């Protein structure tokens, strides 16, 4: 996801002349274009970091709280990342509300008709996200979003999870590395579960039968992999390589 964002940033900035009088104005326009994605990355990265250092401390056990071991400092220092540059709660509010405004202005075009939603594909997950935003554009839903920050968070969490799943598969396919594809698949199992959970909560908040039925169908049509076997396969490759293959 970071490489995806960085590539887009580099492409947009490559033609700018830093000595030009309108450089600042053009840079601000680029920042506006990328504001939703930067909020997605900041929120997702800090949440993931929190989970990682929590697992690290758990592995160290009681020693994890002792300053003689690296887990203590990582666990302590991680906490601030969910606060500065806008708390994650504020960023979640920014993501959904700004995307909804862009859709309303026609800057983002959603699919006109949703057919054969397959939750086992990126296209199917995107269709589910599009459906959520379509429901969010309705008059009653807009009022609910304006009055309830946690409901905005449900829609933002769906957006974040989809962005991360899509980015992980794009990166894995680009690398052509089987291990990267395994890791992307493993990550998507957890991420898509969170995606559907947020969709379920959103459907309840909106009182949307369309969203609720689509969510139920997505759950029933989702081919959940054998996580134990997948974990073992990944572990075997890691042990064989004796390092964590990032595919960089």
C-alpha positions as protocol buffer text, in pm:
chain_id: "A"
residue {
  index: 1
  type: UNK
  ca { x: 0 y: 0 z: 0 }
}
residue {
  index: 2
  type: UNK
  ca { x: 285 y: 238 z: 81 }
}
residue {
  index: 3
  type: UNK
  ca { x: 460 y: 165 z: -251 }
}
residue {
  index: 4
  type: UNK
  ca { x: 129 y: 214 z: -433 }
}
residue {
  index: 5
  type: UNK
  ca { x: 79 y: 552 z: -268 }
}
residue {
  index: 6
  type: UNK
  ca { x: 442 y: 654 z: -321 }
}
residue {
  index: 7
  type: UNK
  ca { x: 420 y: 566 z: -690 }
}
residue {
  index: 8
  type: UNK
  ca { x: 112 y: 781 z: -732 }
}
residue {
  index: 9
  type: UNK
  ca { x: 276 y: 1066 z: -539 }
}
residue {
  index: 10
  type: UNK
  ca { x: 592 y: 1046 z: -752 }
}
residue {
  index: 11
  type: UNK
  ca { x: 390 y: 1044 z: -1075 }
}
residue {
  index: 12
  type: UNK
  ca { x: 186 y: 1350 z: -974 }
}
residue {
  index: 13
  type: UNK
  ca { x: 491 y: 1545 z: -853 }
}
residue {
  index: 14
  type: UNK
  ca { x: 731 y: 1451 z: -1135 }
}
residue {
  index: 15
  type: UNK
  ca { x: 628 y: 1738 z: -1362 }
}
residue {
  index: 16
  type: UNK
  ca { x: 633 y: 2014 z: -1100 }
}
residue {
  index: 17
  type: UNK
  ca { x: 880 y: 2300 z: -1124 }
}
residue {
  index: 18
  type: UNK
  ca { x: 992 y: 2391 z: -773 }
}
residue {
  index: 19
  type: UNK
  ca { x: 1103 y: 2736 z: -890 }
}
residue {
  index: 20
  type: UNK
  ca { x: 768 y: 2824 z: -1047 }
}
residue {
  index: 21
  type: UNK
  ca { x: 545 y: 3084 z: -879 }
}
residue {
  index: 22
  type: UNK
  ca { x: 249 y: 2844 z: -874 }
}
residue {
  index: 23
  type: UNK
  ca { x: 446 y: 2552 z: -726 }
}
residue {
  index: 24
  type: UNK
  ca { x: 282 y: 2585 z: -383 }
}
residue {
  index: 25
  type: UNK
  ca { x: -68 y: 2597 z: -532 }
}
residue {
  index: 26
  type: UNK
  ca { x: -8 y: 2290 z: -748 }
}
residue {
  index: 27
  type: UNK
  ca { x: 143 y: 2099 z: -455 }
}
residue {
  index: 28
  type: UNK
  ca { x: -164 y: 2177 z: -241 }
}
residue {
  index: 29
  type: UNK
  ca { x: -387 y: 2042 z: -518 }
}
residue {
  index: 30
  type: UNK
  ca { x: -187 y: 1720 z: -523 }
}
residue {
  index: 31
  type: UNK
  ca { x: -216 y: 1692 z: -145 }
}
residue {
  index: 32
  type: UNK
  ca { x: -594 y: 1729 z: -175 }
}
residue {
  index: 33
  type: UNK
  ca { x: -607 y: 1455 z: -437 }
}
residue {
  index: 34
  type: UNK
  ca { x: -412 y: 1218 z: -213 }
}
residue {
  index: 35
  type: UNK
  ca { x: -568 y: 1316 z: 120 }
}
residue {
  index: 36
  type: UNK
  ca { x: -800 y: 1014 z: 145 }
}
residue {
  index: 37
  type: UNK
  ca { x: -525 y: 766 z: 62 }
}
residue {
  index: 38
  type: UNK
  ca { x: -283 y: 928 z: 306 }
}
residue {
  index: 39
  type: UNK
  ca { x: -548 y: 903 z: 580 }
}
residue {
  index: 40
  type: UNK
  ca { x: -605 y: 538 z: 489 }
}
residue {
  index: 41
  type: UNK
  ca { x: -233 y: 459 z: 511 }
}
residue {
  index: 42
  type: UNK
  ca { x: -175 y: 653 z: 833 }
}
residue {
  index: 43
  type: UNK
  ca { x: -468 y: 484 z: 1007 }
}
residue {
  index: 44
  type: UNK
  ca { x: -397 y: 136 z: 875 }
}
residue {
  index: 45
  type: UNK
  ca { x: -22 y: 146 z: 935 }
}
residue {
  index: 46
  type: UNK
  ca { x: -52 y: 266 z: 1295 }
}
residue {
  index: 47
  type: UNK
  ca { x: -323 y: 8 z: 1372 }
}
residue {
  index: 48
  type: UNK
  ca { x: -113 y: -270 z: 1221 }
}
residue {
  index: 49
  type: UNK
  ca { x: 195 y: -152 z: 1411 }
}
residue {
  index: 50
  type: UNK
  ca { x: -4 y: -165 z: 1735 }
}
residue {
  index: 51
  type: UNK
  ca { x: -102 y: -525 z: 1664 }
}
residue {
  index: 52
  type: UNK
  ca { x: 254 y: -626 z: 1571 }
}
residue {
  index: 53
  type: UNK
  ca { x: 422 y: -480 z: 1881 }
}
residue {
  index: 54
  type: UNK
  ca { x: 149 y: -627 z: 2101 }
}
residue {
  index: 55
  type: UNK
  ca { x: 230 y: -971 z: 1958 }
}
residue {
  index: 56
  type: UNK
  ca { x: 601 y: -899 z: 2003 }
}
residue {
  index: 57
  type: UNK
  ca { x: 551 y: -823 z: 2371 }
}
residue {
  index: 58
  type: UNK
  ca { x: 338 y: -1135 z: 2412 }
}
residue {
  index: 59
  type: UNK
  ca { x: 618 y: -1347 z: 2264 }
}
residue {
  index: 60
  type: UNK
  ca { x: 868 y: -1203 z: 2512 }
}
residue {
  index: 61
  type: UNK
  ca { x: 626 y: -1270 z: 2797 }
}
residue {
  index: 62
  type: UNK
  ca { x: 703 y: -1093 z: 3123 }
}
residue {
  index: 63
  type: UNK
  ca { x: 1042 y: -987 z: 2986 }
}
residue {
  index: 64
  type: UNK
  ca { x: 857 y: -772 z: 2732 }
}
residue {
  index: 65
  type: UNK
  ca { x: 786 y: -514 z: 3005 }
}
residue {
  index: 66
  type: UNK
  ca { x: 1154 y: -489 z: 3101 }
}
residue {
  index: 67
  type: UNK
  ca { x: 1363 y: -215 z: 2942 }
}
residue {
  index: 68
  type: UNK
  ca { x: 1647 y: -464 z: 2894 }
}
residue {
  index: 69
  type: UNK
  ca { x: 1447 y: -610 z: 2604 }
}
residue {
  index: 70
  type: UNK
  ca { x: 1346 y: -432 z: 2278 }
}
residue {
  index: 71
  type: UNK
  ca { x: 974 y: -507 z: 2305 }
}
residue {
  index: 72
  type: UNK
  ca { x: 923 y: -258 z: 2591 }
}
residue {
  index: 73
  type: UNK
  ca { x: 1043 y: 42 z: 2394 }
}
residue {
  index: 74
  type: UNK
  ca { x: 858 y: -62 z: 2076 }
}
residue {
  index: 75
  type: UNK
  ca { x: 537 y: -112 z: 2275 }
}
residue {
  index: 76
  type: UNK
  ca { x: 572 y: 228 z: 2443 }
}
residue {
  index: 77
  type: UNK
  ca { x: 677 y: 426 z: 2135 }
}
residue {
  index: 78
  type: UNK
  ca { x: 406 y: 278 z: 1911 }
}
residue {
  index: 79
  type: UNK
  ca { x: 122 y: 441 z: 2099 }
}
residue {
  index: 80
  type: UNK
  ca { x: 182 y: 793 z: 1971 }
}
residue {
  index: 81
  type: UNK
  ca { x: 137 y: 696 z: 1605 }
}
residue {
  index: 82
  type: UNK
  ca { x: -238 y: 661 z: 1658 }
}
residue {
  index: 83
  type: UNK
  ca { x: -252 y: 1016 z: 1793 }
}
residue {
  index: 84
  type: UNK
  ca { x: -33 y: 1259 z: 1598 }
}
residue {
  index: 85
  type: UNK
  ca { x: -109 y: 1381 z: 1243 }
}
residue {
  index: 86
  type: UNK
  ca { x: -475 y: 1350 z: 1332 }
}
residue {
  index: 87
  type: UNK
  ca { x: -601 y: 1075 z: 1558 }
}
residue {
  index: 88
  type: UNK
  ca { x: -714 y: 758 z: 1385 }
}
residue {
  index: 89
  type: UNK
  ca { x: -1073 y: 842 z: 1479 }
}
residue {
  index: 90
  type: UNK
  ca { x: -1046 y: 1177 z: 1299 }
}
residue {
  index: 91
  type: UNK
  ca { x: -884 y: 1014 z: 997 }
}
residue {
  index: 92
  type: UNK
  ca { x: -1165 y: 760 z: 978 }
}
residue {
  index: 93
  type: UNK
  ca { x: -1414 y: 1044 z: 970 }
}
residue {
  index: 94
  type: UNK
  ca { x: -1215 y: 1214 z: 694 }
}
residue {
  index: 95
  type: UNK
  ca { x: -1192 y: 906 z: 470 }
}
residue {
  index: 96
  type: UNK
  ca { x: -1562 y: 824 z: 433 }
}
residue {
  index: 97
  type: UNK
  ca { x: -1693 y: 1181 z: 434 }
}
residue {
  index: 98
  type: UNK
  ca { x: -1448 y: 1307 z: 171 }
}
residue {
  index: 99
  type: UNK
  ca { x: -1506 y: 1008 z: -56 }
}
residue {
  index: 100
  type: UNK
  ca { x: -1883 y: 1050 z: -21 }
}
residue {
  index: 101
  type: UNK
  ca { x: -1853 y: 1416 z: -123 }
}
residue {
  index: 102
  type: UNK
  ca { x: -1643 y: 1322 z: -427 }
}
residue {
  index: 103
  type: UNK
  ca { x: -1899 y: 1063 z: -532 }
}
residue {
  index: 104
  type: UNK
  ca { x: -2179 y: 1318 z: -493 }
}
residue {
  index: 105
  type: UNK
  ca { x: -1988 y: 1563 z: -715 }
}
residue {
  index: 106
  type: UNK
  ca { x: -1930 y: 1296 z: -978 }
}
residue {
  index: 107
  type: UNK
  ca { x: -1552 y: 1289 z: -928 }
}
residue {
  index: 108
  type: UNK
  ca { x: -1575 y: 918 z: -845 }
}
residue {
  index: 109
  type: UNK
  ca { x: -1810 y: 710 z: -1057 }
}
residue {
  index: 110
  type: UNK
  ca { x: -1958 y: 397 z: -901 }
}
residue {
  index: 111
  type: UNK
  ca { x: -2076 y: 102 z: -1107 }
}
residue {
  index: 112
  type: UNK
  ca { x: -2424 y: 165 z: -1243 }
}
residue {
  index: 113
  type: UNK
  ca { x: -2539 y: -188 z: -1172 }
}
residue {
  index: 114
  type: UNK
  ca { x: -2399 y: -458 z: -947 }
}
residue {
  index: 115
  type: UNK
  ca { x: -2416 y: -804 z: -1102 }
}
residue {
  index: 116
  type: UNK
  ca { x: -2280 y: -1137 z: -977 }
}
residue {
  index: 117
  type: UNK
  ca { x: -2098 y: -1008 z: -670 }
}
residue {
  index: 118
  type: UNK
  ca { x: -1831 y: -1267 z: -593 }
}
residue {
  index: 119
  type: UNK
  ca { x: -1669 y: -1198 z: -252 }
}
residue {
  index: 120
  type: UNK
  ca { x: -1376 y: -1420 z: -348 }
}
residue {
  index: 121
  type: UNK
  ca { x: -1247 y: -1168 z: -602 }
}
residue {
  index: 122
  type: UNK
  ca { x: -1117 y: -812 z: -580 }
}
residue {
  index: 123
  type: UNK
  ca { x: -1389 y: -706 z: -824 }
}
residue {
  index: 124
  type: UNK
  ca { x: -1654 y: -861 z: -600 }
}
residue {
  index: 125
  type: UNK
  ca { x: -1521 y: -687 z: -291 }
}
residue {
  index: 126
  type: UNK
  ca { x: -1512 y: -358 z: -482 }
}
residue {
  index: 127
  type: UNK
  ca { x: -1875 y: -410 z: -582 }
}
residue {
  index: 128
  type: UNK
  ca { x: -1969 y: -459 z: -216 }
}
residue {
  index: 129
  type: UNK
  ca { x: -1786 y: -138 z: -125 }
}
residue {
  index: 130
  type: UNK
  ca { x: -1960 y: 46 z: -410 }
}
residue {
  index: 131
  type: UNK
  ca { x: -2294 y: -78 z: -279 }
}
residue {
  index: 132
  type: UNK
  ca { x: -2211 y: 54 z: 68 }
}
residue {
  index: 133
  type: UNK
  ca { x: -2133 y: 400 z: -73 }
}
residue {
  index: 134
  type: UNK
  ca { x: -2450 y: 395 z: -283 }
}
residue {
  index: 135
  type: UNK
  ca { x: -2652 y: 329 z: 31 }
}
residue {
  index: 136
  type: UNK
  ca { x: -2458 y: 605 z: 207 }
}
residue {
  index: 137
  type: UNK
  ca { x: -2568 y: 856 z: -58 }
}
residue {
  index: 138
  type: UNK
  ca { x: -2937 y: 813 z: 25 }
}
residue {
  index: 139
  type: UNK
  ca { x: -3105 y: 1096 z: 214 }
}
residue {
  index: 140
  type: UNK
  ca { x: -3171 y: 909 z: 539 }
}
residue {
  index: 141
  type: UNK
  ca { x: -2822 y: 757 z: 538 }
}
residue {
  index: 142
  type: UNK
  ca { x: -2657 y: 1097 z: 490 }
}
residue {
  index: 143
  type: UNK
  ca { x: -2836 y: 1223 z: 800 }
}
residue {
  index: 144
  type: UNK
  ca { x: -2721 y: 919 z: 998 }
}
residue {
  index: 145
  type: UNK
  ca { x: -2360 y: 971 z: 885 }
}
residue {
  index: 146
  type: UNK
  ca { x: -2370 y: 1341 z: 979 }
}
residue {
  index: 147
  type: UNK
  ca { x: -2499 y: 1264 z: 1329 }
}
residue {
  index: 148
  type: UNK
  ca { x: -2301 y: 948 z: 1414 }
}
residue {
  index: 149
  type: UNK
  ca { x: -1923 y: 939 z: 1390 }
}
residue {
  index: 150
  type: UNK
  ca { x: -1904 y: 567 z: 1464 }
}
residue {
  index: 151
  type: UNK
  ca { x: -2121 y: 492 z: 1159 }
}
residue {
  index: 152
  type: UNK
  ca { x: -1880 y: 693 z: 946 }
}
residue {
  index: 153
  type: UNK
  ca { x: -1611 y: 470 z: 1095 }
}
residue {
  index: 154
  type: UNK
  ca { x: -1785 y: 156 z: 967 }
}
residue {
  index: 155
  type: UNK
  ca { x: -1780 y: 288 z: 610 }
}
residue {
  index: 156
  type: UNK
  ca { x: -1418 y: 404 z: 650 }
}
residue {
  index: 157
  type: UNK
  ca { x: -1311 y: 64 z: 783 }
}
residue {
  index: 158
  type: UNK
  ca { x: -1464 y: -104 z: 479 }
}
residue {
  index: 159
  type: UNK
  ca { x: -1268 y: 138 z: 259 }
}
residue {
  index: 160
  type: UNK
  ca { x: -942 y: 81 z: 447 }
}
residue {
  index: 161
  type: UNK
  ca { x: -973 y: -298 z: 439 }
}
residue {
  index: 162
  type: UNK
  ca { x: -1053 y: -303 z: 68 }
}
residue {
  index: 163
  type: UNK
  ca { x: -758 y: -73 z: -12 }
}
residue {
  index: 164
  type: UNK
  ca { x: -518 y: -294 z: 184 }
}
residue {
  index: 165
  type: UNK
  ca { x: -648 y: -620 z: 33 }
}
residue {
  index: 166
  type: UNK
  ca { x: -631 y: -482 z: -320 }
}
residue {
  index: 167
  type: UNK
  ca { x: -283 y: -334 z: -264 }
}
residue {
  index: 168
  type: UNK
  ca { x: -145 y: -659 z: -120 }
}
residue {
  index: 169
  type: UNK
  ca { x: -266 y: -862 z: -419 }
}
residue {
  index: 170
  type: UNK
  ca { x: -143 y: -603 z: -672 }
}
residue {
  index: 171
  type: UNK
  ca { x: 201 y: -609 z: -511 }
}
residue {
  index: 172
  type: UNK
  ca { x: 210 y: -988 z: -488 }
}
residue {
  index: 173
  type: UNK
  ca { x: 106 y: -1035 z: -851 }
}
residue {
  index: 174
  type: UNK
  ca { x: 361 y: -779 z: -966 }
}
residue {
  index: 175
  type: UNK
  ca { x: 639 y: -959 z: -779 }
}
residue {
  index: 176
  type: UNK
  ca { x: 544 y: -1297 z: -928 }
}
residue {
  index: 177
  type: UNK
  ca { x: 657 y: -1453 z: -600 }
}
residue {
  index: 178
  type: UNK
  ca { x: 443 y: -1746 z: -482 }
}
residue {
  index: 179
  type: UNK
  ca { x: 528 y: -1666 z: -121 }
}
residue {
  index: 180
  type: UNK
  ca { x: 402 y: -1310 z: -161 }
}
residue {
  index: 181
  type: UNK
  ca { x: 75 y: -1445 z: -300 }
}
residue {
  index: 182
  type: UNK
  ca { x: 43 y: -1678 z: -2 }
}
residue {
  index: 183
  type: UNK
  ca { x: 100 y: -1390 z: 238 }
}
residue {
  index: 184
  type: UNK
  ca { x: -150 y: -1171 z: 50 }
}
residue {
  index: 185
  type: UNK
  ca { x: -406 y: -1449 z: 67 }
}
residue {
  index: 186
  type: UNK
  ca { x: -342 y: -1502 z: 437 }
}
residue {
  index: 187
  type: UNK
  ca { x: -378 y: -1132 z: 509 }
}
residue {
  index: 188
  type: UNK
  ca { x: -699 y: -1107 z: 306 }
}
residue {
  index: 189
  type: UNK
  ca { x: -866 y: -1371 z: 527 }
}
residue {
  index: 190
  type: UNK
  ca { x: -843 y: -1143 z: 830 }
}
residue {
  index: 191
  type: UNK
  ca { x: -896 y: -819 z: 641 }
}
residue {
  index: 192
  type: UNK
  ca { x: -1205 y: -935 z: 452 }
}
residue {
  index: 193
  type: UNK
  ca { x: -1356 y: -1065 z: 773 }
}
residue {
  index: 194
  type: UNK
  ca { x: -1322 y: -714 z: 918 }
}
residue {
  index: 195
  type: UNK
  ca { x: -1458 y: -572 z: 591 }
}
residue {
  index: 196
  type: UNK
  ca { x: -1776 y: -781 z: 616 }
}
residue {
  index: 197
  type: UNK
  ca { x: -1814 y: -712 z: 988 }
}
residue {
  index: 198
  type: UNK
  ca { x: -1809 y: -336 z: 920 }
}
residue {
  index: 199
  type: UNK
  ca { x: -2056 y: -389 z: 635 }
}
residue {
  index: 200
  type: UNK
  ca { x: -2291 y: -575 z: 870 }
}
residue {
  index: 201
  type: UNK
  ca { x: -2275 y: -292 z: 1125 }
}
residue {
  index: 202
  type: UNK
  ca { x: -2331 y: -35 z: 852 }
}
residue {
  index: 203
  type: UNK
  ca { x: -2635 y: -223 z: 721 }
}
residue {
  index: 204
  type: UNK
  ca { x: -2783 y: -227 z: 1072 }
}
residue {
  index: 205
  type: UNK
  ca { x: -2716 y: 146 z: 1123 }
}
residue {
  index: 206
  type: UNK
  ca { x: -2874 y: 238 z: 788 }
}
residue {
  index: 207
  type: UNK
  ca { x: -3159 y: -8 z: 827 }
}
residue {
  index: 208
  type: UNK
  ca { x: -3079 y: -119 z: 473 }
}
residue {
  index: 209
  type: UNK
  ca { x: -3221 y: -457 z: 371 }
}
residue {
  index: 210
  type: UNK
  ca { x: -3026 y: -437 z: 44 }
}
residue {
  index: 211
  type: UNK
  ca { x: -2697 y: -395 z: 226 }
}
residue {
  index: 212
  type: UNK
  ca { x: -2788 y: -655 z: 488 }
}
residue {
  index: 213
  type: UNK
  ca { x: -2888 y: -919 z: 232 }
}
residue {
  index: 214
  type: UNK
  ca { x: -2576 y: -854 z: 24 }
}
residue {
  index: 215
  type: UNK
  ca { x: -2363 y: -892 z: 336 }
}
residue {
  index: 216
  type: UNK
  ca { x: -2533 y: -1221 z: 430 }
}
residue {
  index: 217
  type: UNK
  ca { x: -2486 y: -1352 z: 77 }
}
residue {
  index: 218
  type: UNK
  ca { x: -2121 y: -1247 z: 77 }
}
residue {
  index: 219
  type: UNK
  ca { x: -2064 y: -1439 z: 401 }
}
residue {
  index: 220
  type: UNK
  ca { x: -2229 y: -1751 z: 256 }
}
residue {
  index: 221
  type: UNK
  ca { x: -2047 y: -1728 z: -80 }
}
residue {
  index: 222
  type: UNK
  ca { x: -1704 y: -1658 z: 71 }
}
residue {
  index: 223
  type: UNK
  ca { x: -1476 y: -1958 z: 29 }
}
residue {
  index: 224
  type: UNK
  ca { x: -1276 y: -1937 z: 350 }
}
residue {
  index: 225
  type: UNK
  ca { x: -943 y: -2115 z: 315 }
}
residue {
  index: 226
  type: UNK
  ca { x: -805 y: -2369 z: 559 }
}
residue {
  index: 227
  type: UNK
  ca { x: -614 y: -2118 z: 771 }
}
residue {
  index: 228
  type: UNK
  ca { x: -419 y: -2383 z: 962 }
}
residue {
  index: 229
  type: UNK
  ca { x: -283 y: -2542 z: 643 }
}
residue {
  index: 230
  type: UNK
  ca { x: -209 y: -2201 z: 493 }
}
residue {
  index: 231
  type: UNK
  ca { x: -22 y: -2094 z: 808 }
}
residue {
  index: 232
  type: UNK
  ca { x: 181 y: -2416 z: 805 }
}
residue {
  index: 233
  type: UNK
  ca { x: 272 y: -2370 z: 440 }
}
residue {
  index: 234
  type: UNK
  ca { x: 389 y: -2014 z: 499 }
}
residue {
  index: 235
  type: UNK
  ca { x: 586 y: -2120 z: 808 }
}
residue {
  index: 236
  type: UNK
  ca { x: 761 y: -2398 z: 617 }
}
residue {
  index: 237
  type: UNK
  ca { x: 875 y: -2155 z: 347 }
}
residue {
  index: 238
  type: UNK
  ca { x: 994 y: -1904 z: 607 }
}
residue {
  index: 239
  type: UNK
  ca { x: 1194 y: -2170 z: 789 }
}
residue {
  index: 240
  type: UNK
  ca { x: 1346 y: -2290 z: 465 }
}
residue {
  index: 241
  type: UNK
  ca { x: 1449 y: -1940 z: 356 }
}
residue {
  index: 242
  type: UNK
  ca { x: 1552 y: -1843 z: 712 }
}
residue {
  index: 243
  type: UNK
  ca { x: 1424 y: -1490 z: 659 }
}
residue {
  index: 244
  type: UNK
  ca { x: 1100 y: -1300 z: 598 }
}
residue {
  index: 245
  type: UNK
  ca { x: 1064 y: -1264 z: 220 }
}
residue {
  index: 246
  type: UNK
  ca { x: 923 y: -920 z: 146 }
}
residue {
  index: 247
  type: UNK
  ca { x: 958 y: -966 z: -229 }
}
residue {
  index: 248
  type: UNK
  ca { x: 1122 y: -625 z: -263 }
}
